[in-house]
Short mmCIF file of C-alpha atoms in Angstrom, two decimals:
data_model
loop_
_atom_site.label_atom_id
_atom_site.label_comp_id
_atom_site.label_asym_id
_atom_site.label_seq_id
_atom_site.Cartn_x
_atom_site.Cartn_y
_atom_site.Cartn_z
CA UNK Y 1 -27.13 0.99 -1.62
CA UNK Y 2 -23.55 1.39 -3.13
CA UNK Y 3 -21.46 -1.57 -3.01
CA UNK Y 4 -17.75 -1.39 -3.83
CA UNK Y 5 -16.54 -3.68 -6.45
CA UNK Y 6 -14.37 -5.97 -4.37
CA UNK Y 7 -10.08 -6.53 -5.06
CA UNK Y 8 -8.71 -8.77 -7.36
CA UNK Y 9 -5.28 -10.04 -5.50
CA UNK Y 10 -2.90 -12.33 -7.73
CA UNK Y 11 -0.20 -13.75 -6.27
CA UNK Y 12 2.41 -14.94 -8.53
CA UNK Y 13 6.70 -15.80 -8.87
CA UNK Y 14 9.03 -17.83 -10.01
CA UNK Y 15 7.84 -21.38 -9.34
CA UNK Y 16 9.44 -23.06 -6.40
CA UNK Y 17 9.61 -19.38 -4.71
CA UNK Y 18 6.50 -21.20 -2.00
CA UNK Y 19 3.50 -19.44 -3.34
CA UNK Y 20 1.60 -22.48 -2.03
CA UNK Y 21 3.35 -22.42 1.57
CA UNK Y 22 2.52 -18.56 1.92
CA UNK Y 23 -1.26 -19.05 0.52
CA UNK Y 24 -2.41 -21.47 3.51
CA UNK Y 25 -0.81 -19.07 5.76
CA UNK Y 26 -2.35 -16.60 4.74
CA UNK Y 27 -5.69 -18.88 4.81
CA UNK Y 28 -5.20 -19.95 8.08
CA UNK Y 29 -5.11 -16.93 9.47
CA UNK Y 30 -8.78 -15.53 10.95
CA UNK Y 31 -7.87 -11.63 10.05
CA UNK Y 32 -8.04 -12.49 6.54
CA UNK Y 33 -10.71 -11.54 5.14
CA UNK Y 34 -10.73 -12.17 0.94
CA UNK Y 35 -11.47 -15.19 -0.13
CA UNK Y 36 -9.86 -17.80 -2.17
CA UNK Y 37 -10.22 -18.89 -5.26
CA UNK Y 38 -10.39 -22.19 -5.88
CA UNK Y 39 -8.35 -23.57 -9.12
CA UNK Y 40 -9.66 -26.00 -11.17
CA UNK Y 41 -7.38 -29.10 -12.96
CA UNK Y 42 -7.58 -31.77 -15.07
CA UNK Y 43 -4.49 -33.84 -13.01
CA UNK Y 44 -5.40 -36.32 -10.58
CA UNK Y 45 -5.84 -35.46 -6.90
CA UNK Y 46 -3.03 -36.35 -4.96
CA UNK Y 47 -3.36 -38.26 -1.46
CA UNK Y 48 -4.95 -35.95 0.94
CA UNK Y 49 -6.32 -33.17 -1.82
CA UNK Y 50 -10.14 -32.87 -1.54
CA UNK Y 51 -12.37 -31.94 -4.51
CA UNK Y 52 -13.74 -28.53 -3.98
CA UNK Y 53 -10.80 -27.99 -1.19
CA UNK Y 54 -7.48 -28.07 -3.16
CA UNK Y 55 -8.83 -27.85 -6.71
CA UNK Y 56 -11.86 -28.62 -8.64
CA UNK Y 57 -10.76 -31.56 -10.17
CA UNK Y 58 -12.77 -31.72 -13.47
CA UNK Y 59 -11.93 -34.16 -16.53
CA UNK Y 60 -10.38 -32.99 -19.25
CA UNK Y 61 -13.59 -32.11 -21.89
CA UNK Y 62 -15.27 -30.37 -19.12
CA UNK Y 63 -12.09 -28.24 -18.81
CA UNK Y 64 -11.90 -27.86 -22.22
CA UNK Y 65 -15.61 -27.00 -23.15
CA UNK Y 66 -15.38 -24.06 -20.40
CA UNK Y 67 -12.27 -22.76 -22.47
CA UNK Y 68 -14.49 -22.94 -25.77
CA UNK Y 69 -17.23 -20.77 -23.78
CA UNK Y 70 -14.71 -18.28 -22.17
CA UNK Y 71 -15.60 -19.86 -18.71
CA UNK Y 72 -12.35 -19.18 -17.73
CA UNK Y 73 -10.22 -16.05 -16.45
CA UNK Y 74 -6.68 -17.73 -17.08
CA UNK Y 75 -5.71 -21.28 -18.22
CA UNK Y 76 -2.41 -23.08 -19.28
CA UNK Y 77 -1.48 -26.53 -19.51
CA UNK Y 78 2.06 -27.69 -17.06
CA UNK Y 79 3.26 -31.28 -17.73
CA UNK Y 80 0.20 -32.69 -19.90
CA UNK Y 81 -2.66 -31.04 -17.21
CA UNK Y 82 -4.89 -28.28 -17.52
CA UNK Y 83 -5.17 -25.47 -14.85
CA UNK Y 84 -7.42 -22.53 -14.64
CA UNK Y 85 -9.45 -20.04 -12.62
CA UNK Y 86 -13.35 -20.42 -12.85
CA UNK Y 87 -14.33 -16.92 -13.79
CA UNK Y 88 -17.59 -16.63 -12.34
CA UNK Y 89 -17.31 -17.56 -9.18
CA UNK Y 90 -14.30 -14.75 -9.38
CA UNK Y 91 -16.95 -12.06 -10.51
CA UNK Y 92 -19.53 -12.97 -8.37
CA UNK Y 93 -17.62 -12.75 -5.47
CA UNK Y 94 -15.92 -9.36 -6.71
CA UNK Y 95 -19.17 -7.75 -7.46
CA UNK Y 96 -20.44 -8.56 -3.66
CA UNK Y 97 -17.80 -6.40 -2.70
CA UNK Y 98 -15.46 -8.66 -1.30
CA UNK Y 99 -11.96 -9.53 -2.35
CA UNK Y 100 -10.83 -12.38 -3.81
CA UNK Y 101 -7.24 -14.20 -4.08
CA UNK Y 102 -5.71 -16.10 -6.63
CA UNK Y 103 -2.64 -17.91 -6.32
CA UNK Y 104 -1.43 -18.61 -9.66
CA UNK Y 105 1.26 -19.06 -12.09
CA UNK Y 106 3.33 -16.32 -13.74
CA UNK Y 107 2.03 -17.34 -17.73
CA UNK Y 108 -1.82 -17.06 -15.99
CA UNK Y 109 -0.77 -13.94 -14.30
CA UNK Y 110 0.10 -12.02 -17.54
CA UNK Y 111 -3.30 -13.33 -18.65
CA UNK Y 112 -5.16 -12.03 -15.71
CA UNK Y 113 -3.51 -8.45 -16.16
CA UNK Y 114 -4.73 -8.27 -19.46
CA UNK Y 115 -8.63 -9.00 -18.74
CA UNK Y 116 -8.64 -7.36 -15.29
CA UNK Y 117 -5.83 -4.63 -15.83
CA UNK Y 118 -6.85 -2.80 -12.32
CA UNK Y 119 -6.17 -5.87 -10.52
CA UNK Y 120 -3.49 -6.05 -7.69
CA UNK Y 121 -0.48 -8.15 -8.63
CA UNK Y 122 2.06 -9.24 -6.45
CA UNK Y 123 5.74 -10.99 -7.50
CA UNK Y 124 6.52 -13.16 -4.61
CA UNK Y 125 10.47 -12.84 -4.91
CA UNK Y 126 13.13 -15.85 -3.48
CA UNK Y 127 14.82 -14.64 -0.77
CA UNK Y 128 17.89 -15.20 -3.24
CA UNK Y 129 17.82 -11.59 -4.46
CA UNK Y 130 17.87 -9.82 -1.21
CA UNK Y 131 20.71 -12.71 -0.03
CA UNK Y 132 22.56 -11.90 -3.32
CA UNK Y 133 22.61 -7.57 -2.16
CA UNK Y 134 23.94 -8.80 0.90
CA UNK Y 135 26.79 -10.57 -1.15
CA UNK Y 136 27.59 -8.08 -3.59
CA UNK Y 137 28.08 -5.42 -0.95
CA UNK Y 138 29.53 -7.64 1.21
CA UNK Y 139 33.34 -8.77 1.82
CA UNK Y 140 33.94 -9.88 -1.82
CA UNK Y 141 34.93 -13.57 -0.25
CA UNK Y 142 32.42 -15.31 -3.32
CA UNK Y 143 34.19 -15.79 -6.17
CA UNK Y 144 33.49 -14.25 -9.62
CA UNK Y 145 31.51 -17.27 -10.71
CA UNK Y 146 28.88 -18.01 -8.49
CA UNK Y 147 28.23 -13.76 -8.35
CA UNK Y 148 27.83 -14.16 -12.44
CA UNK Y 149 25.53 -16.85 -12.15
CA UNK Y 150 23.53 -14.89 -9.25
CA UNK Y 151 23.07 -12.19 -10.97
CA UNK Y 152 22.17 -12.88 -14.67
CA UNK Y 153 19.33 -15.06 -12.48
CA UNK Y 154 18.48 -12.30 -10.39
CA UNK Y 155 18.38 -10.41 -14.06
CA UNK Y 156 15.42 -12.85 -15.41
CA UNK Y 157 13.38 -12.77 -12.05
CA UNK Y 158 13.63 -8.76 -12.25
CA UNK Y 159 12.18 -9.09 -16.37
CA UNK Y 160 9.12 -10.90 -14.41
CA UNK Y 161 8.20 -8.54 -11.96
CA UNK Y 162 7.47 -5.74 -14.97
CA UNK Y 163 3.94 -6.79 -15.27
CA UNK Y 164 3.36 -6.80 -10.94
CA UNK Y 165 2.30 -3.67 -8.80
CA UNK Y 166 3.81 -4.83 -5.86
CA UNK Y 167 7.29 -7.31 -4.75
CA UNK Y 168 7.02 -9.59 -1.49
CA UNK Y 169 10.35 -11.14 -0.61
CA UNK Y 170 9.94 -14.36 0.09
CA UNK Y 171 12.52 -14.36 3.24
CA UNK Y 172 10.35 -15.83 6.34
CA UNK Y 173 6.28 -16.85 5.33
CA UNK Y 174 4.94 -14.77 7.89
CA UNK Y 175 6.89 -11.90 7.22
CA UNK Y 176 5.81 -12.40 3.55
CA UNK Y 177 2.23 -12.71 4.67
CA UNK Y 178 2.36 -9.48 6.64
CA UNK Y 179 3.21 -7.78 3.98
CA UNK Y 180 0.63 -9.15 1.68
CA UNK Y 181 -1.61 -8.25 4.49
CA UNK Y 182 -0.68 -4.45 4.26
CA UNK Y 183 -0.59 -4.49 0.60
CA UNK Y 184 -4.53 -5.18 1.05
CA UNK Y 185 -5.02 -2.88 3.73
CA UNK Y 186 -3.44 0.15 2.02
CA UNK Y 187 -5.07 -0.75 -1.58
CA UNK Y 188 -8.26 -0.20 0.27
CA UNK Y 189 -7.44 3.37 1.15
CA UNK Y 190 -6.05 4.29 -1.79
CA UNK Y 191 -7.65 7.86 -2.44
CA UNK Y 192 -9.24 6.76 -5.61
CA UNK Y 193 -11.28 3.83 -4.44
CA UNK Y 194 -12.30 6.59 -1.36
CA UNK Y 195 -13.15 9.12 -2.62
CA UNK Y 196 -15.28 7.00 -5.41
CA UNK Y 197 -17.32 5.14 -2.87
CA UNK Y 198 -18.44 8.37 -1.30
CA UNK Y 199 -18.80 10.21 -4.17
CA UNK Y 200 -21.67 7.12 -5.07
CA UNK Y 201 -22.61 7.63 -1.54
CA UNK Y 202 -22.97 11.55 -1.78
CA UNK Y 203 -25.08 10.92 -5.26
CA UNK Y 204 -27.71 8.61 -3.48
CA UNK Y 205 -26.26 5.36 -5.21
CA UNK O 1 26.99 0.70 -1.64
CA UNK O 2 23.85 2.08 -2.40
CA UNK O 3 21.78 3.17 -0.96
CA UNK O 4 17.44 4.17 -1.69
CA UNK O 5 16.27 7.47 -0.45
CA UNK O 6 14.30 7.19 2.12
CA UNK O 7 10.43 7.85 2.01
CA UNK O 8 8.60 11.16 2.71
CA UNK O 9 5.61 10.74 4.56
CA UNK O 10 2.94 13.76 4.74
CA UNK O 11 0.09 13.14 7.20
CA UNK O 12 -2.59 16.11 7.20
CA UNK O 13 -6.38 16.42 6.87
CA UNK O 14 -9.10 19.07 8.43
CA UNK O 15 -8.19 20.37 11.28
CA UNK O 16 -9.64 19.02 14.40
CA UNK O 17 -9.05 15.12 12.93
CA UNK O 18 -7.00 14.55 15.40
CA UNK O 19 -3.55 14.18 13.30
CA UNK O 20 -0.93 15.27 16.18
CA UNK O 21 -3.17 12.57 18.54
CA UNK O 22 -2.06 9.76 15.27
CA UNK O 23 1.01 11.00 15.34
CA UNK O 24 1.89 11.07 18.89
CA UNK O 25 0.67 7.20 19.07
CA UNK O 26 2.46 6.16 15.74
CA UNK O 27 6.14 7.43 17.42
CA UNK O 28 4.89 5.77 20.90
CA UNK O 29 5.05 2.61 19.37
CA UNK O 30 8.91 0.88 18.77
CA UNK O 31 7.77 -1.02 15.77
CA UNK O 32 7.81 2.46 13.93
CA UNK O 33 11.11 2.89 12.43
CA UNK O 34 10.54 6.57 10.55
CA UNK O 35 11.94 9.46 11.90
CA UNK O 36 10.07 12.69 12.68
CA UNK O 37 10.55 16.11 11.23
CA UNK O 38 10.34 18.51 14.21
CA UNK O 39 8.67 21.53 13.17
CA UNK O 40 9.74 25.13 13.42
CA UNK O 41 7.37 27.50 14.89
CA UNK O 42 7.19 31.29 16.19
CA UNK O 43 4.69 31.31 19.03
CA UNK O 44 5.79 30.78 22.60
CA UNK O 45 6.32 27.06 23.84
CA UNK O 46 2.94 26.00 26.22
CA UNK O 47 3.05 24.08 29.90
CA UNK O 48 4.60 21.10 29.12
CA UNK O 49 6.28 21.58 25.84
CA UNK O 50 9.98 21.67 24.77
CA UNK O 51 12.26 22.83 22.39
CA UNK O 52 13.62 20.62 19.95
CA UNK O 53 10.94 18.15 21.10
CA UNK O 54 7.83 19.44 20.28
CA UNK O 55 8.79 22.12 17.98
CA UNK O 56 11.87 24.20 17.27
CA UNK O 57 10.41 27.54 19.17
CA UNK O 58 12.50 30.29 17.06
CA UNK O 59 12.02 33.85 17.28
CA UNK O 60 10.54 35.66 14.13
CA UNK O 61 13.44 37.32 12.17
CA UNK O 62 15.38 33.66 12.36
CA UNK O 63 12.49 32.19 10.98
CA UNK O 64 11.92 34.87 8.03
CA UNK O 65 15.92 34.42 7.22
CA UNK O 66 14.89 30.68 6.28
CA UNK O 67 12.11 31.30 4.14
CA UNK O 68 14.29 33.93 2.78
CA UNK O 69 17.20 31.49 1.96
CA UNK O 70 14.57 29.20 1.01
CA UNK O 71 15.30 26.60 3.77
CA UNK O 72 11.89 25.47 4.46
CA UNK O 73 9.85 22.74 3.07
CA UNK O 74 6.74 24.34 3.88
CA UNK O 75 4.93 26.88 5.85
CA UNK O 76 2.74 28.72 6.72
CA UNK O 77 1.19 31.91 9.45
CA UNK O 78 -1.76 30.65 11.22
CA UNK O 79 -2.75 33.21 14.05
CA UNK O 80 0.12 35.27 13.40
CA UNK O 81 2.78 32.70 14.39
CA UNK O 82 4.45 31.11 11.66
CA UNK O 83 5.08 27.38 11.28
CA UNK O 84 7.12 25.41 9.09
CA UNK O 85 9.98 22.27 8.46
CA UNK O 86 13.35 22.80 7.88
CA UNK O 87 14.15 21.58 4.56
CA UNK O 88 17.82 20.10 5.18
CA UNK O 89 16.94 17.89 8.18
CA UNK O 90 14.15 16.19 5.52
CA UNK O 91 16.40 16.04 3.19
CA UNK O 92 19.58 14.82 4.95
CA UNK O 93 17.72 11.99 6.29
CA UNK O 94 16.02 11.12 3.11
CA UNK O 95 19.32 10.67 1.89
CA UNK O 96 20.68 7.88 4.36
CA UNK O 97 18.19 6.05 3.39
CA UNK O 98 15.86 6.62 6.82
CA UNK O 99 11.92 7.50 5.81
CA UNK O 100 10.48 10.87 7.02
CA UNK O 101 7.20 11.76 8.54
CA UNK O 102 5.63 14.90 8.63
CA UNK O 103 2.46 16.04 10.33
CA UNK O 104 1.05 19.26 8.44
CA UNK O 105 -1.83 21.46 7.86
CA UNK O 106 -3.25 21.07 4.82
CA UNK O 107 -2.12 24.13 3.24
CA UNK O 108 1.87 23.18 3.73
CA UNK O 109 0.92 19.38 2.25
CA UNK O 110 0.14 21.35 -0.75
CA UNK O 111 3.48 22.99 -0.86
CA UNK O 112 5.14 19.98 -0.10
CA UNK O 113 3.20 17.98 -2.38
CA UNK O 114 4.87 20.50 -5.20
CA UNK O 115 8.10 20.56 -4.00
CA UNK O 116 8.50 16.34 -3.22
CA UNK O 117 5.73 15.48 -5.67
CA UNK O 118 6.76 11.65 -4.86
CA UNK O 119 6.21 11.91 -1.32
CA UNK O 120 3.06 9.50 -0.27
CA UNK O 121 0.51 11.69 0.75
CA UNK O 122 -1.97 10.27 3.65
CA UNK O 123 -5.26 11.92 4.36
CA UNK O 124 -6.01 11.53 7.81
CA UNK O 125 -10.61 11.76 7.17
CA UNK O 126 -12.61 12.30 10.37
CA UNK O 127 -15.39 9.51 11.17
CA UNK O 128 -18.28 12.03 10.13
CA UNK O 129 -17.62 10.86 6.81
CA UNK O 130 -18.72 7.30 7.71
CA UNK O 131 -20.94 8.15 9.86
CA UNK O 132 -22.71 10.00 7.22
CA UNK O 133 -22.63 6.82 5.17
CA UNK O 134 -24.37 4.74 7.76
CA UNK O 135 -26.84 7.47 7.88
CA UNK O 136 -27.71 7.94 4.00
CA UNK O 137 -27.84 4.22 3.65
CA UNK O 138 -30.00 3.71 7.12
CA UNK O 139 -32.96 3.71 7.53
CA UNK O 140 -34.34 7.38 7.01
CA UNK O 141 -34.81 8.32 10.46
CA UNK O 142 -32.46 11.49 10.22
CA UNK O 143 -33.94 15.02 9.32
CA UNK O 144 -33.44 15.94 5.82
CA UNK O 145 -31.31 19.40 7.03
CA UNK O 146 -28.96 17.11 8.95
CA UNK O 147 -28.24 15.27 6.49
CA UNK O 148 -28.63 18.32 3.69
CA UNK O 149 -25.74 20.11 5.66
CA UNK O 150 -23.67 16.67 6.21
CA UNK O 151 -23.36 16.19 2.95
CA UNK O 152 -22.21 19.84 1.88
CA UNK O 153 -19.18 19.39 4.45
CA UNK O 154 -18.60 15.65 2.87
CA UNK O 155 -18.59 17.36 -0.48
CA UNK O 156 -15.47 20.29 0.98
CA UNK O 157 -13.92 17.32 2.82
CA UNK O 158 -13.69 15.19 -0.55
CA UNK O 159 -12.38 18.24 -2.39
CA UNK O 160 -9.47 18.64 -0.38
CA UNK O 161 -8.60 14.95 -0.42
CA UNK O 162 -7.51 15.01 -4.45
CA UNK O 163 -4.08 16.23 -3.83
CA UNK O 164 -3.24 12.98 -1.37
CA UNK O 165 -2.26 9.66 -2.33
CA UNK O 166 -4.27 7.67 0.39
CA UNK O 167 -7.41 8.21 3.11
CA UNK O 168 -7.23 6.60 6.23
CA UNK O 169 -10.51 7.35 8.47
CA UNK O 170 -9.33 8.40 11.96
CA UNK O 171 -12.81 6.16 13.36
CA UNK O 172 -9.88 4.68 16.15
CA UNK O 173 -6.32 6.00 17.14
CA UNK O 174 -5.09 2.71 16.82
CA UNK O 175 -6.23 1.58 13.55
CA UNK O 176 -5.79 4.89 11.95
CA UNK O 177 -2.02 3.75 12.88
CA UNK O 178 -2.45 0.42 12.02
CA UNK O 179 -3.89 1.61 8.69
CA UNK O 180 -0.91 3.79 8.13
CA UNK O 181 1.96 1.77 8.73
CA UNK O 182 0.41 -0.97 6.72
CA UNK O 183 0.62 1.96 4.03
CA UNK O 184 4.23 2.82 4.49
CA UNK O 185 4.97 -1.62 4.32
CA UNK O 186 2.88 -1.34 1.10
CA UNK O 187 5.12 1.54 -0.30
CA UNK O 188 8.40 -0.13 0.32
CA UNK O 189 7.12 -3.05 -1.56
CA UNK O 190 5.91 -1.52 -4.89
CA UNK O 191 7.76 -2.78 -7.57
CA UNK O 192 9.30 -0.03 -8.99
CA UNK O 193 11.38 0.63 -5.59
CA UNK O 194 12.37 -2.21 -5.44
CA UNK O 195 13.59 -2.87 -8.93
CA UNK O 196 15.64 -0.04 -8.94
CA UNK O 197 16.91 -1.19 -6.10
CA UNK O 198 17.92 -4.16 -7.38
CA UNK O 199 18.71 -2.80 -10.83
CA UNK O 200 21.34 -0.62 -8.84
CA UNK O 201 22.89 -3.27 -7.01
CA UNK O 202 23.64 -5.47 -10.40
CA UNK O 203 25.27 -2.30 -12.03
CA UNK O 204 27.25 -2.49 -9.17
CA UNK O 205 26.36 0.89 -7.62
#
């Protein structure tokens, strides 16, 4: 029996934008239906993070040894730690046919595109750049400065979305999560992935 | 100010799928916020339909003086009536910004599809084709003719899917809808709308 290779989501921005805030609400709601991937540190847990829940927490020469053996899809290292994404559990759960979610950093993002190109990558965006349209065609009451400042930052976020598929402004989280939700929805009847999984079916796969 | 162009949304498939039933329930619902292109047709109105509402009913020498002037989109003589959408309305509210639907036959989505090559193209499949899957992969209990001639008509209805950008299986009204506005969310959210979007608004257009 054919079995669709299941989507890779990444979910990725600017870090403060609340990729961790629009994550668990995605996970708590019961109509999602890809599955997390847990990342795996060498920092400490913090009060309340479980092993296994929030991260594998791992020391650092196991984290380091599944570098060596390319155990790992994307890695970097933020403020002395070590953070990654086990790949196996990633392709096992891909080749079931299910999808599976990362939520991940922009420098592990560009890695991820480059080992799994037909991934699905979405730039959470602040809300900053759709407040900073409303500005600049609005009244002209800011001054000159804070619209300079606005946009040349509004300039580097737009340099990291090159690499993404898709942009989710970050205005309200469940607005956001909506539209990660139909981002999903629609990737799944993309003509392509269609018209492949009944051409299998048609060939007796 | 500027201002994006609106998108142009083309909903056919086989006929019989049961697009004008889609379509009818997508515009019932107030969450849907694209407008519909009317279409122009030369056959008599039926019990219970109206002009300007369910078609523009025109007689047949004002509807040949548009194809001459080249004022329609598409169209098309099925049963010796002609049918077709007038280009400008399409256009017009493209323009300001608004997003278009159309519900066509499959031989004006081709024209279309040539004319507004950008324009997302939805396939609207009929169940039979998953049906058919549940069969092949069951568990052998249909005839081998049934399933012999099932998979011929998969085989035509695949072939005149390649010109379309997505497939959404018409298995329920409701999530065939579902499925398709999730689409149109999707669409607005692909990066390179929106970053010319933005990219317009910092040149100050």
């Amino acid at each position: 029996m054919f079995k669709q290779r299941g989507l890779l989501i990444v979910l990725s921005g600017p870090s403060g934008v609340g990729k961790g805030t629009v994550r668990k609400e995605l996970f708590a709601s019961p109509d999602t239906n890809y599955e997390y991937s847990i990342s795996m540190t060498t920092r400490q847990p913090r009060e309340g993070e479980a092993d296994g829940v929030d991260y594998f927490f791992r020391p650092r020469e196991v984290f380091e040894a599944l570098i060596e053996e390319g155990k790992l899809l994307e890695h970097a290292e933020y403020v002395g730690n070590y953070y990654g994404t086990p790949l196996d559990y990633v392709n096992e759960t891909l080749d079931s046919g299910r999808d599976v979610f990362l939520e991940i950093e922009v420098v592990g993002a560009a890695q991820v595109r480059e080992k799994m190109p037909d991934g699905l990558f979405i730039f959470l965006a602040p809300p900053s750049l759709s407040h900073l349209e409303q500005r600049l065609v609005g009244r002209g009451t800011e001054v000159l400065e804070v619209i300079a400042s606005r946009v040349a930052k509004a300039r580097d976020e737009l340099e990291m979305m090159d690499l993404y598929d898709y942009v989710v402004e970050n205005d309200e989280v469940t607005k956001a999560c909506d539209r990660i939700n139909a981002i999903v929805t629609a990737e799944h009847c993309r003509r392509e992935r269609v018209e492949e999984r009944y051409l299998a079916m048609l060939e007796g796969e």
